[in-house]
Coordinates of C-alpha atoms and ligand atoms in Angstrom, one line a residue:
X27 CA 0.0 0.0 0.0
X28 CA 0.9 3.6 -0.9
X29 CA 2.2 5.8 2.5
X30 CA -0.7 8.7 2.6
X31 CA 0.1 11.9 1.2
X32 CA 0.0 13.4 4.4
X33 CA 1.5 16.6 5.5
X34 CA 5.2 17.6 5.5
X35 CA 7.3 17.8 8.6
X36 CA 10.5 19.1 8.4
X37 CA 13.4 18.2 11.0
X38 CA 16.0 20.1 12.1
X39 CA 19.0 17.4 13.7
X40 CA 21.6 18.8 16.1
X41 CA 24.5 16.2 15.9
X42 CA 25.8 13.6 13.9
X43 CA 27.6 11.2 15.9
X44 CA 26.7 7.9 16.8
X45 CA 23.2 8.3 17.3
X46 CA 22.6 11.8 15.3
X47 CA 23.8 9.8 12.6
X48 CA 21.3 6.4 12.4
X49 CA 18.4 8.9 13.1
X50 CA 19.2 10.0 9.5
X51 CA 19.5 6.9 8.3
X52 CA 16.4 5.4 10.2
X53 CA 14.4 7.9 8.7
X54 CA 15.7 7.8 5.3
X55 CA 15.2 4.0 5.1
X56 CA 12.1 3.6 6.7
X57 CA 10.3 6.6 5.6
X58 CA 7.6 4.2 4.2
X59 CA 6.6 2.5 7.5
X60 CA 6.9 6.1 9.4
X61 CA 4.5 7.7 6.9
X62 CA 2.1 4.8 7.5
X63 CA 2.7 5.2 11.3
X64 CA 2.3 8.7 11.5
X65 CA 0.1 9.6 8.1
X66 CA 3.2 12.6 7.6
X67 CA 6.1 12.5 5.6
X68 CA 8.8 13.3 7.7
X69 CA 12.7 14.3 6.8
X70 CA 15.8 15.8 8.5
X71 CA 16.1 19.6 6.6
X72 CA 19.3 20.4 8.2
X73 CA 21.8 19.1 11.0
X74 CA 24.1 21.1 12.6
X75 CA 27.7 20.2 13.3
X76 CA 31.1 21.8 14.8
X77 CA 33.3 21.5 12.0
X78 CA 32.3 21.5 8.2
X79 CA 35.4 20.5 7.1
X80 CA 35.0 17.0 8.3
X81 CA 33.9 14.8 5.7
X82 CA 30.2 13.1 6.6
X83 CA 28.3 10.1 5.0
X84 CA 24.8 9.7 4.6
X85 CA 22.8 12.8 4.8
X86 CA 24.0 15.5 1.3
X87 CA 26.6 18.0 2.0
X88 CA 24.5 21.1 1.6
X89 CA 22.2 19.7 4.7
X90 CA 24.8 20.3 7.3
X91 CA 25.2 23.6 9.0
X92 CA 27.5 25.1 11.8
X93 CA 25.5 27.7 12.7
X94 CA 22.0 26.6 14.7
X95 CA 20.4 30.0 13.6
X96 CA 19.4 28.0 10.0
X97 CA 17.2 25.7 12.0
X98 CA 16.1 27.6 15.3
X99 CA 14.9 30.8 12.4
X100 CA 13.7 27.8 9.6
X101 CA 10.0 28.4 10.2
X102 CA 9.3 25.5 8.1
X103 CA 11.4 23.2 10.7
X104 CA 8.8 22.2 13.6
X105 CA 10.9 19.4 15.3
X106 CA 14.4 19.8 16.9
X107 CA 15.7 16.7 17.4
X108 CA 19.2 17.4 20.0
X109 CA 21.4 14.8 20.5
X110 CA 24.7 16.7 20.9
X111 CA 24.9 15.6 24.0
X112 CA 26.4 17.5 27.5
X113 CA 24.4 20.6 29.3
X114 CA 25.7 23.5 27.5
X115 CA 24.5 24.7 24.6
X116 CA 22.2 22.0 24.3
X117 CA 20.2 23.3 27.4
X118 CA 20.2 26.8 25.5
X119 CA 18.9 25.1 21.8
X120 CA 16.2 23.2 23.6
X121 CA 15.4 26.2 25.5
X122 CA 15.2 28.4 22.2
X123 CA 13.4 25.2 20.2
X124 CA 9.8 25.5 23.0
X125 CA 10.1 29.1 23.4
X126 CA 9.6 29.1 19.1
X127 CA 6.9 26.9 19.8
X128 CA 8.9 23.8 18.0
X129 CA 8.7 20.1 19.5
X130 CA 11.5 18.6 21.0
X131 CA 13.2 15.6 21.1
X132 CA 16.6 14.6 22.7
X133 CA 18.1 11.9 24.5
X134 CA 20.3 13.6 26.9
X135 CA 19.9 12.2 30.2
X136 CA 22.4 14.9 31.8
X137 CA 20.2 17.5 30.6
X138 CA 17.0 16.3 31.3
X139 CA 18.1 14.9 35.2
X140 CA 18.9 18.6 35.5
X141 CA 16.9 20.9 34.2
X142 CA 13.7 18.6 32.9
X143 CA 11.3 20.3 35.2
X144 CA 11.8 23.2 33.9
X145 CA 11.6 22.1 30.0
X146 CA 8.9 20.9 30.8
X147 CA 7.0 23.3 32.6
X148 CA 8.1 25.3 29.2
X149 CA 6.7 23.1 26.7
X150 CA 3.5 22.8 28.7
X151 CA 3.5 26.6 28.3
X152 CA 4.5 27.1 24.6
X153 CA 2.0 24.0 24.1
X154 CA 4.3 22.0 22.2
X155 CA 6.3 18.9 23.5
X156 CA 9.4 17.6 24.3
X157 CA 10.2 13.8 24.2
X158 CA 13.5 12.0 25.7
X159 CA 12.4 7.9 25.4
X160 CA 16.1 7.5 24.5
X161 CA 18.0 9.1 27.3
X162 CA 16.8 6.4 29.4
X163 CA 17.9 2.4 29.0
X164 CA 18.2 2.9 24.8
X165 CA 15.9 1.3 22.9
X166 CA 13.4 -0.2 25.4
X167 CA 10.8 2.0 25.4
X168 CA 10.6 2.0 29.3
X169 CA 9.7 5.6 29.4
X170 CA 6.0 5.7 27.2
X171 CA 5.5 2.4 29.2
X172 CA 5.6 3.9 32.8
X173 CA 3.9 6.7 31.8
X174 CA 1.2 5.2 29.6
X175 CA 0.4 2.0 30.4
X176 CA 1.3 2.0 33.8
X177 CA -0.3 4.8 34.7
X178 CA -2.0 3.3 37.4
X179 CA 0.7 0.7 38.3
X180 CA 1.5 2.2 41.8
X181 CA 5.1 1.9 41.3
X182 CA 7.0 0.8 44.7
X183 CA 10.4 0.5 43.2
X184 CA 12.1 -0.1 40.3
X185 CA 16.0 -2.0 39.9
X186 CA 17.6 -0.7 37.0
X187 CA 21.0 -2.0 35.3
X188 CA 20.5 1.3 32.9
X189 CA 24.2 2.0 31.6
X190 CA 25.4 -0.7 28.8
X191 CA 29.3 0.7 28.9
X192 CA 29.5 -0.3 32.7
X193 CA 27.0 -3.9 32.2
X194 CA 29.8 -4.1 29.0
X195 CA 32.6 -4.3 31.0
X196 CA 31.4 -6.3 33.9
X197 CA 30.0 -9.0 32.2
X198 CA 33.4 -9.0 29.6
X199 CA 35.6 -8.9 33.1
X200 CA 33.4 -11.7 34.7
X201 CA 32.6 -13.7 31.6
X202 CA 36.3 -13.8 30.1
X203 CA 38.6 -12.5 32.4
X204 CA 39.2 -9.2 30.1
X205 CA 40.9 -6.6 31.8
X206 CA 38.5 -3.3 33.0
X207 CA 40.9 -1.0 30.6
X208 CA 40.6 -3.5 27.5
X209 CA 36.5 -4.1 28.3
X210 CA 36.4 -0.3 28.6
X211 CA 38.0 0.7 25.5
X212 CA 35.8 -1.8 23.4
X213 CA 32.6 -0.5 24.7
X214 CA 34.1 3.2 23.5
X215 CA 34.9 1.5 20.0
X216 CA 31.4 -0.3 19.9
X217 CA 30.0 3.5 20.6
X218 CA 28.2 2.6 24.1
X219 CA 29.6 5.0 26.2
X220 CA 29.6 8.6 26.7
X221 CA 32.1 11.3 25.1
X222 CA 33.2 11.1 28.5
X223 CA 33.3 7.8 29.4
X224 CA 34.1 8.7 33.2
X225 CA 30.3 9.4 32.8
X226 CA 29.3 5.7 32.6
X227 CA 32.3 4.0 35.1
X228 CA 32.0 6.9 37.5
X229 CA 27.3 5.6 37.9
X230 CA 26.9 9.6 37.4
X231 CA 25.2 8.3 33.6
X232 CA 23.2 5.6 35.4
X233 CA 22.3 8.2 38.2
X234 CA 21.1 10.7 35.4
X235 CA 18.5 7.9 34.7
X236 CA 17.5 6.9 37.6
X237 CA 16.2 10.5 38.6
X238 CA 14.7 10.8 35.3
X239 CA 12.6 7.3 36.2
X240 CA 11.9 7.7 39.5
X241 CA 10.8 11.5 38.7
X242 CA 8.1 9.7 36.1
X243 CA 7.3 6.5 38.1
X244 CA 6.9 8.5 41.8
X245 CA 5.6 11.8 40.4
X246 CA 8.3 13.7 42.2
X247 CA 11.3 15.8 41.0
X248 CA 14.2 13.9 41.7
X249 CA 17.6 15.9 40.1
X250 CA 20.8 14.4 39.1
X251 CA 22.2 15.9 42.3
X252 CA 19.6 13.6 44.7
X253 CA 20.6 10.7 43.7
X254 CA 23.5 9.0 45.0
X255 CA 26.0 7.6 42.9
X256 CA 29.1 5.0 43.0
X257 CA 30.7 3.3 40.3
X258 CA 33.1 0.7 39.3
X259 CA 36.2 2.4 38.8
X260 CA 37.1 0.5 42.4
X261 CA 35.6 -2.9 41.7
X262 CA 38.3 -5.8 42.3
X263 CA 38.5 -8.7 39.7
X264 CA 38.7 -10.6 43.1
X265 CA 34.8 -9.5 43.9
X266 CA 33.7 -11.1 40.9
X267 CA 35.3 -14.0 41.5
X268 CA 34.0 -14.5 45.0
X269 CA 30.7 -13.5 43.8
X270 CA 30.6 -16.3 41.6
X271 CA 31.5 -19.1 44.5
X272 CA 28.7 -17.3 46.6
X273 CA 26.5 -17.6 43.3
X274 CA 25.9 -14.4 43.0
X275 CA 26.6 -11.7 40.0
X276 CA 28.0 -8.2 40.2
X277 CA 26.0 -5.7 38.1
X278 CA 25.5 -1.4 38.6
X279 CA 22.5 -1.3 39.8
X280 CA 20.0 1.6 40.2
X281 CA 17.6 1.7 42.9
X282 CA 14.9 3.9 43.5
X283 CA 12.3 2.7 46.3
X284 CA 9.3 4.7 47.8
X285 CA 8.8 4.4 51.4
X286 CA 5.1 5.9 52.3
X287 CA 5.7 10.0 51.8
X288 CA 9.2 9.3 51.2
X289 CA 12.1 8.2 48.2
X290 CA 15.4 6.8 48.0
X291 CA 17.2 6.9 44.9
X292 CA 21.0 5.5 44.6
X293 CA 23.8 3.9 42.3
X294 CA 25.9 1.4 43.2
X295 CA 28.1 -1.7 42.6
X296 CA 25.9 -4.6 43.6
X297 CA 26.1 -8.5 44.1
X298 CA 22.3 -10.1 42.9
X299 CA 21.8 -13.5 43.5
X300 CA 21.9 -15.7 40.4
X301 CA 17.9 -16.5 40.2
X302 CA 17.5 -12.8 40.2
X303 CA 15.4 -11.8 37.1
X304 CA 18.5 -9.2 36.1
X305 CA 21.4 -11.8 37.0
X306 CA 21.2 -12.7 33.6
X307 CA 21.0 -9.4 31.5
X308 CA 24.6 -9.1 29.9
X309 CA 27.0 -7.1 27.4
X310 CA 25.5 -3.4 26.4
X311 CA 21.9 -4.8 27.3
X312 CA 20.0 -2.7 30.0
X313 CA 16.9 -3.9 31.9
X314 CA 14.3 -2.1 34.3
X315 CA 12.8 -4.2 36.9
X316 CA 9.4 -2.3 38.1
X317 CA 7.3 -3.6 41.2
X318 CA 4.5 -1.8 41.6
X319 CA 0.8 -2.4 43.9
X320 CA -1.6 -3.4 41.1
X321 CA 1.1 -5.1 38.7
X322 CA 3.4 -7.0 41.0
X323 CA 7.3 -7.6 38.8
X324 CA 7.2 -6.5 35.4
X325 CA 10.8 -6.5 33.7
X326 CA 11.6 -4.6 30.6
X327 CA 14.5 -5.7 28.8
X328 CA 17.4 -4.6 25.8
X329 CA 19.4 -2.9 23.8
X330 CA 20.4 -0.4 26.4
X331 CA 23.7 1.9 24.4
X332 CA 24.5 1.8 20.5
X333 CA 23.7 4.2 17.7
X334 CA 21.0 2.4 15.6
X335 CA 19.2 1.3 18.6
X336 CA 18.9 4.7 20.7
X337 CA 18.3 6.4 17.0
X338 CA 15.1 3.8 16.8
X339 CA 13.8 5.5 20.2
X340 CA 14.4 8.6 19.0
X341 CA 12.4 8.0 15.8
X342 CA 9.5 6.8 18.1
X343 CA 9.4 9.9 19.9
X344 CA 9.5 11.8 16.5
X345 CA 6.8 9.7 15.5
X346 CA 4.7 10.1 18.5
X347 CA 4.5 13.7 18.3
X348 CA 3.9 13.8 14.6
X349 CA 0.8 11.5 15.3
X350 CA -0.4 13.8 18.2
X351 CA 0.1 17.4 17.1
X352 CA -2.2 18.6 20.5
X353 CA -0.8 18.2 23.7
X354 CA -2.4 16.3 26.3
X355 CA -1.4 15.2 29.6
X356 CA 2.0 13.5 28.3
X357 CA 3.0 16.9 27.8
X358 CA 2.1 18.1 31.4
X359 CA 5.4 18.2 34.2
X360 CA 5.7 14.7 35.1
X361 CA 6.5 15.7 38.8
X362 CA 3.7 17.0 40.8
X363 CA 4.4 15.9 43.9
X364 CA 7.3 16.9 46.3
X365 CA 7.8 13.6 48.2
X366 CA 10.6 13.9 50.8
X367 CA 14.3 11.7 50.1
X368 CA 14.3 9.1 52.8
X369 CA 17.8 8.8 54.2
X370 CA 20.3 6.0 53.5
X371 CA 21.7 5.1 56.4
X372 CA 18.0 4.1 57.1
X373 CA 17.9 1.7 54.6
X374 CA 17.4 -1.8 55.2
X375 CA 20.1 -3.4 53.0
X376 CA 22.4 -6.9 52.7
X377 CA 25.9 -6.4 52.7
X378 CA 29.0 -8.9 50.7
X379 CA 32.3 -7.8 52.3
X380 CA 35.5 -9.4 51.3
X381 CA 38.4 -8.9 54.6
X382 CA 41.9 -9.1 53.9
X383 CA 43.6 -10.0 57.5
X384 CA 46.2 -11.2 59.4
X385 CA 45.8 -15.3 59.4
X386 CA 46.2 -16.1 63.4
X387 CA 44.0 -17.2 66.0
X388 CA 41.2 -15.0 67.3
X389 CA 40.8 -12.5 63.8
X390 CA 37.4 -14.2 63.6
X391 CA 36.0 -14.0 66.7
X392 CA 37.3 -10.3 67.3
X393 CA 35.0 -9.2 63.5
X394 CA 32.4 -11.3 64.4
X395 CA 32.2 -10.2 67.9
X396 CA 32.3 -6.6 66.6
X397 CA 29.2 -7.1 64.0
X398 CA 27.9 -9.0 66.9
X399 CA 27.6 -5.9 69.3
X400 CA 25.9 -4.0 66.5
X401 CA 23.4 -6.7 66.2
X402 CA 24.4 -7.5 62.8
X403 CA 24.4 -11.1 61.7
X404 CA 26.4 -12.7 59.7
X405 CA 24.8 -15.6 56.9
X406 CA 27.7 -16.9 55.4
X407 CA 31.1 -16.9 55.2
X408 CA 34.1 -17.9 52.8
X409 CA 37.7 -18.0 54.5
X410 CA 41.2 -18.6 51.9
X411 CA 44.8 -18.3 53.3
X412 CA 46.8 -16.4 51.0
X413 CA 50.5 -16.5 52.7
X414 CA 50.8 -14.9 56.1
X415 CA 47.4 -13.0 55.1
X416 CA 44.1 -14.8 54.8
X417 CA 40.5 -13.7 52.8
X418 CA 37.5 -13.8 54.9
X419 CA 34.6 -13.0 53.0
X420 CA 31.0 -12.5 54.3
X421 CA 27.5 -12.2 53.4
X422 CA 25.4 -10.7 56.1
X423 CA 21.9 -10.5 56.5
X424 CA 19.9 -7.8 56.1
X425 CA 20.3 -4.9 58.6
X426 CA 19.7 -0.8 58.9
X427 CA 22.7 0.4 56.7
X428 CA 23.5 2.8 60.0
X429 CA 24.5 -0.3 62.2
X430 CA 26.3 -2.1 59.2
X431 CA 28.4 1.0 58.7
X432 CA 29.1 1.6 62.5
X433 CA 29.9 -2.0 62.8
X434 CA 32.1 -1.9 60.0
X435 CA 33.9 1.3 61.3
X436 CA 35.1 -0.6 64.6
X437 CA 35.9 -4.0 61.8
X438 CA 38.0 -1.3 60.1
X439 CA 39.8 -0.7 62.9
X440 CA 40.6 -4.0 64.5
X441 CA 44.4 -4.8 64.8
X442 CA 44.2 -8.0 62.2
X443 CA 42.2 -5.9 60.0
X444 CA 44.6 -5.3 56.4
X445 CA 43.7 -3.3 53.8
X446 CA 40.1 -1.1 53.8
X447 CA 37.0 -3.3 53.7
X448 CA 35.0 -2.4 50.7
X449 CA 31.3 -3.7 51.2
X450 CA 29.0 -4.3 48.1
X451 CA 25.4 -4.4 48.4
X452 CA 23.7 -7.8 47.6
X453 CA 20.2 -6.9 46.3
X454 CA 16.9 -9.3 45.9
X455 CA 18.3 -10.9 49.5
X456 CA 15.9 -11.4 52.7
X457 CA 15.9 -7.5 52.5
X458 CA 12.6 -7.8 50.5
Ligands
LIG506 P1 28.7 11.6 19.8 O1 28.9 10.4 18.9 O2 29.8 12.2 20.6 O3 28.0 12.7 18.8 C1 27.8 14.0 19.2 C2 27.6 14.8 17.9 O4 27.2 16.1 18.3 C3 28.9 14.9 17.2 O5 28.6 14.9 15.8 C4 29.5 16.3 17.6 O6 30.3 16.9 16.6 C5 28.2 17.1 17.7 N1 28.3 18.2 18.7 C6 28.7 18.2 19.9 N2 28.7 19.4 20.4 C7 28.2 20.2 19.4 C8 27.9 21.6 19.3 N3 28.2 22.4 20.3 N4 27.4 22.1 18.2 C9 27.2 21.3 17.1 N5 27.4 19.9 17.2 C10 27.9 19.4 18.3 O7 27.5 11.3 20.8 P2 26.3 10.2 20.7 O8 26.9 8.9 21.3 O9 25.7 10.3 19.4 O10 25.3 10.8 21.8 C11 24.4 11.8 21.6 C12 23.4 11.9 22.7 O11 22.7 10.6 22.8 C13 24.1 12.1 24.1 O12 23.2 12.9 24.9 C14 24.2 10.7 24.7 O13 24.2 10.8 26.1 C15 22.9 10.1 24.1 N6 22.9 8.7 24.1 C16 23.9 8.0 23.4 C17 23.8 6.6 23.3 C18 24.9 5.8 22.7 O14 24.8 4.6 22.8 N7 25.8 6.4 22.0 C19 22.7 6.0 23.9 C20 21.7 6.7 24.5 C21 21.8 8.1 24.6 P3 31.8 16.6 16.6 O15 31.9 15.3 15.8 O16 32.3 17.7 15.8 O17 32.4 16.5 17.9
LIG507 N1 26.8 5.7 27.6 C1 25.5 5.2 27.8 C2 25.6 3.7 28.3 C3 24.8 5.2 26.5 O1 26.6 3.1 28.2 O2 24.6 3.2 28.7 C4 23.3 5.0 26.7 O3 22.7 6.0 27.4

């Protein structure tokens, strides 16, 4: 069948990179099934980049631009699609796009964790819309889902492993040994991570998406800066490998919980038991585990990083807002409540902690003793001489993070106590 002759809608692309780049050709070679989706016929007029000079495929030479005023003052271009990426200037083209009254889509996480509230209190105002399914988790379409069709889901929590560089090089390091430089360096080659890949190791990537879900699943603004964030620049090899004896898998995890009036939102290195539904999600895949009152466990799961799959969620959010021209309440702020951030240390969490200490009678007794005092209990434990040293490594059950840490201060301390401790959080334990 023939695509309708339907209107023309003209889009002006900021970046061609990895993404910027597929989003040309995704529209190019699927214009058929778009115009059928969205009864418009719908191509990129210009795209800007830094440097002319550079030589491009794909889109003709006379379509690229350095200079944004040829799409922001194009009053034939209704669409801005951004995916340069970073804060600045993308924050002041978006800006400019909803003030014009154009529709916006962009999958910059960074941006969006910081100043979303605001864009979209905008776009609500300049009635127009601004989209951004990719900046969270790729192409899984987690973002339309929680907002559409789970819209009355009653979302308690939601487990996310939402960066593919930093799933990449954990499951390469686990899976084949592959050192965490080498693992790292492929995932910037396969185009998965950040300009900056100390984005993705450092969780601050991961913890851009997490206060974008948890701002859509909770209906409170949660910013970049409210979420808490580690990454696995400090992971040991030896972790892995212990996690694997104890049957459990190290992943980054995001975790956002409600607690009555209250949220929690954090990143961090964590150990999931091996039956756990995101055990299993490998390489650049993400996956967003969602518990919620009326649905129980739903798990979304996929390409999370990788230029022709976040350019297909970007062509879905073109395509959504082609298809509804009026705005309606997708396009309303999707924080209206102001729910407080419940505090850490109050957590209820399960601890893996691997001990390097002195191998003589007594070491044992004195840690246990200590976790003992701050009525934390220990469920199992591993012990491996290594020379005059030995390797005690424990899994605890689940305790208020306040006494683990106190208990873990005075462990620190102990006289047969080597290097630093470094606990990892076991999720999906008796926590739940
Ligand atoms: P990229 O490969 O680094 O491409 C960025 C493009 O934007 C480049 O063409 C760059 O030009 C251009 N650019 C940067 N600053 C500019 C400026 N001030 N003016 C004009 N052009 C500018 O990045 P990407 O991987 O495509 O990522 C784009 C966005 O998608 C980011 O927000 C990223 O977080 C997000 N994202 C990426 C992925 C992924 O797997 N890559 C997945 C999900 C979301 P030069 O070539 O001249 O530097
Ligand atoms: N750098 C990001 C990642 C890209 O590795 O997940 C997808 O947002």
């Amino acid at each position: 069948m023939a695509p309708p002759e339907g209107e023309k809608i003209q889009i002006g692309l900021l970046g061609y990179g990895t993404v910027g780049s597929q989003v040309y050709s995704l529209l190019e070679g699927q214009a058929r099934e778009i115009a059928q989706a969205s009864g418009a016929r719908v191509s990129i007029k210009r795209i800007l980049v830094r440097d002319l000079d550079v030589p491009r495929e794909g889109a003709p030479e006379d379509t690229f631009t350095d200079d944004f005023k040829d799409i922001i003052e194009d009053d034939d271009i209704s669409i801005v699609v951004e995916l340069i990426g970073g804060t600045e200037p993308a924050f002041d083209y978006i800006t400019e796009a909803l003030e014009r009254g154009k529709a916006v889509v962009t999958a910059n996480k960074q941006l969006i964790s910081q100043q979303g509230f605001y864009l979209f209190q905008l776009s609500q105002e300049k009635k127009t819309q601004i989209r951004f399914e990719a900046s969270v988790a790729g192409a899984i379409p987690v973002i339309k889902v929680l907002r559409e069709s789970m819209v009355a889901a009653e979302i308690t929590s939601i487990y996310g492993i939402v960066n593919g560089t930093t799933n990449y090089i954990l499951t390469e390091m686990s899976r084949t040994g592959t050192k965490y430089d080498d693992a790292l360096a492929c995932a910037q080659e396969w185009g998965y991570a950040e300009a900056d890949p100390t984005e993705d190791v450092s969780g601050k990537d991961a913890a851009a998406k997490m206060a974008i879900l948890a701002s859509i699943a909770f209906h409170s603004n949660v910013r970049l800066d409210d979420v808490d964030c580690a990454g696995i620049e400090d992971i040991n090899p030896l972790d892995a490998e212990y996690a694997g004896e104890l049957g459990l898998t190290l992943k980054l995890l995001g975790v956002a919980k409600l607690y009555d009036d209250s949220i929690n939102v954090r990143v961090y290195p964590a150990l999931l038991s091996q039956d756990h539904p995101l055990a299993s999600v490998g390489g650049a895949y993400n996956a967003v585990f969602l518990q919620g009152r009326s649905i129980d466990e739903i798990m979304l799961s996929g390409p999370g990083a990788g230029g022709m799959e976040t350019a297909s969620a970007v062509v879905s959010d073109i395509v959504s807002i082609v298809s509804r021209r009026t705005p309606g309440f997708l396009e309303y702020p999707i924080a209206y409540k102001e729910l407080d951030f419940f505090p850490d240390e109050n957590v209820v969490s399960t601890f893996y902690l691997r001990l390097e200490v002195e191998d003589k009678p007594g070491v044992l007794a004195a840690i246990a003793n200590e976790f003992g005092k701050h009525e934390v209990s220990i469920e199992q434990v591993i012990q491996k001489g290594r020379g005059v040293h030995a390797e005690l490594v424990m899994v605890f059950h689940a305790v208020a993070e306040k006494s683990f840490m106190a208990a873990l201060e005075k462990v620190s301390a102990l006289e047969g106590v080597k290097a630093e401790p470094r606990p990892i959080r076991v999720e999906g334990g008796d926590e739940q």
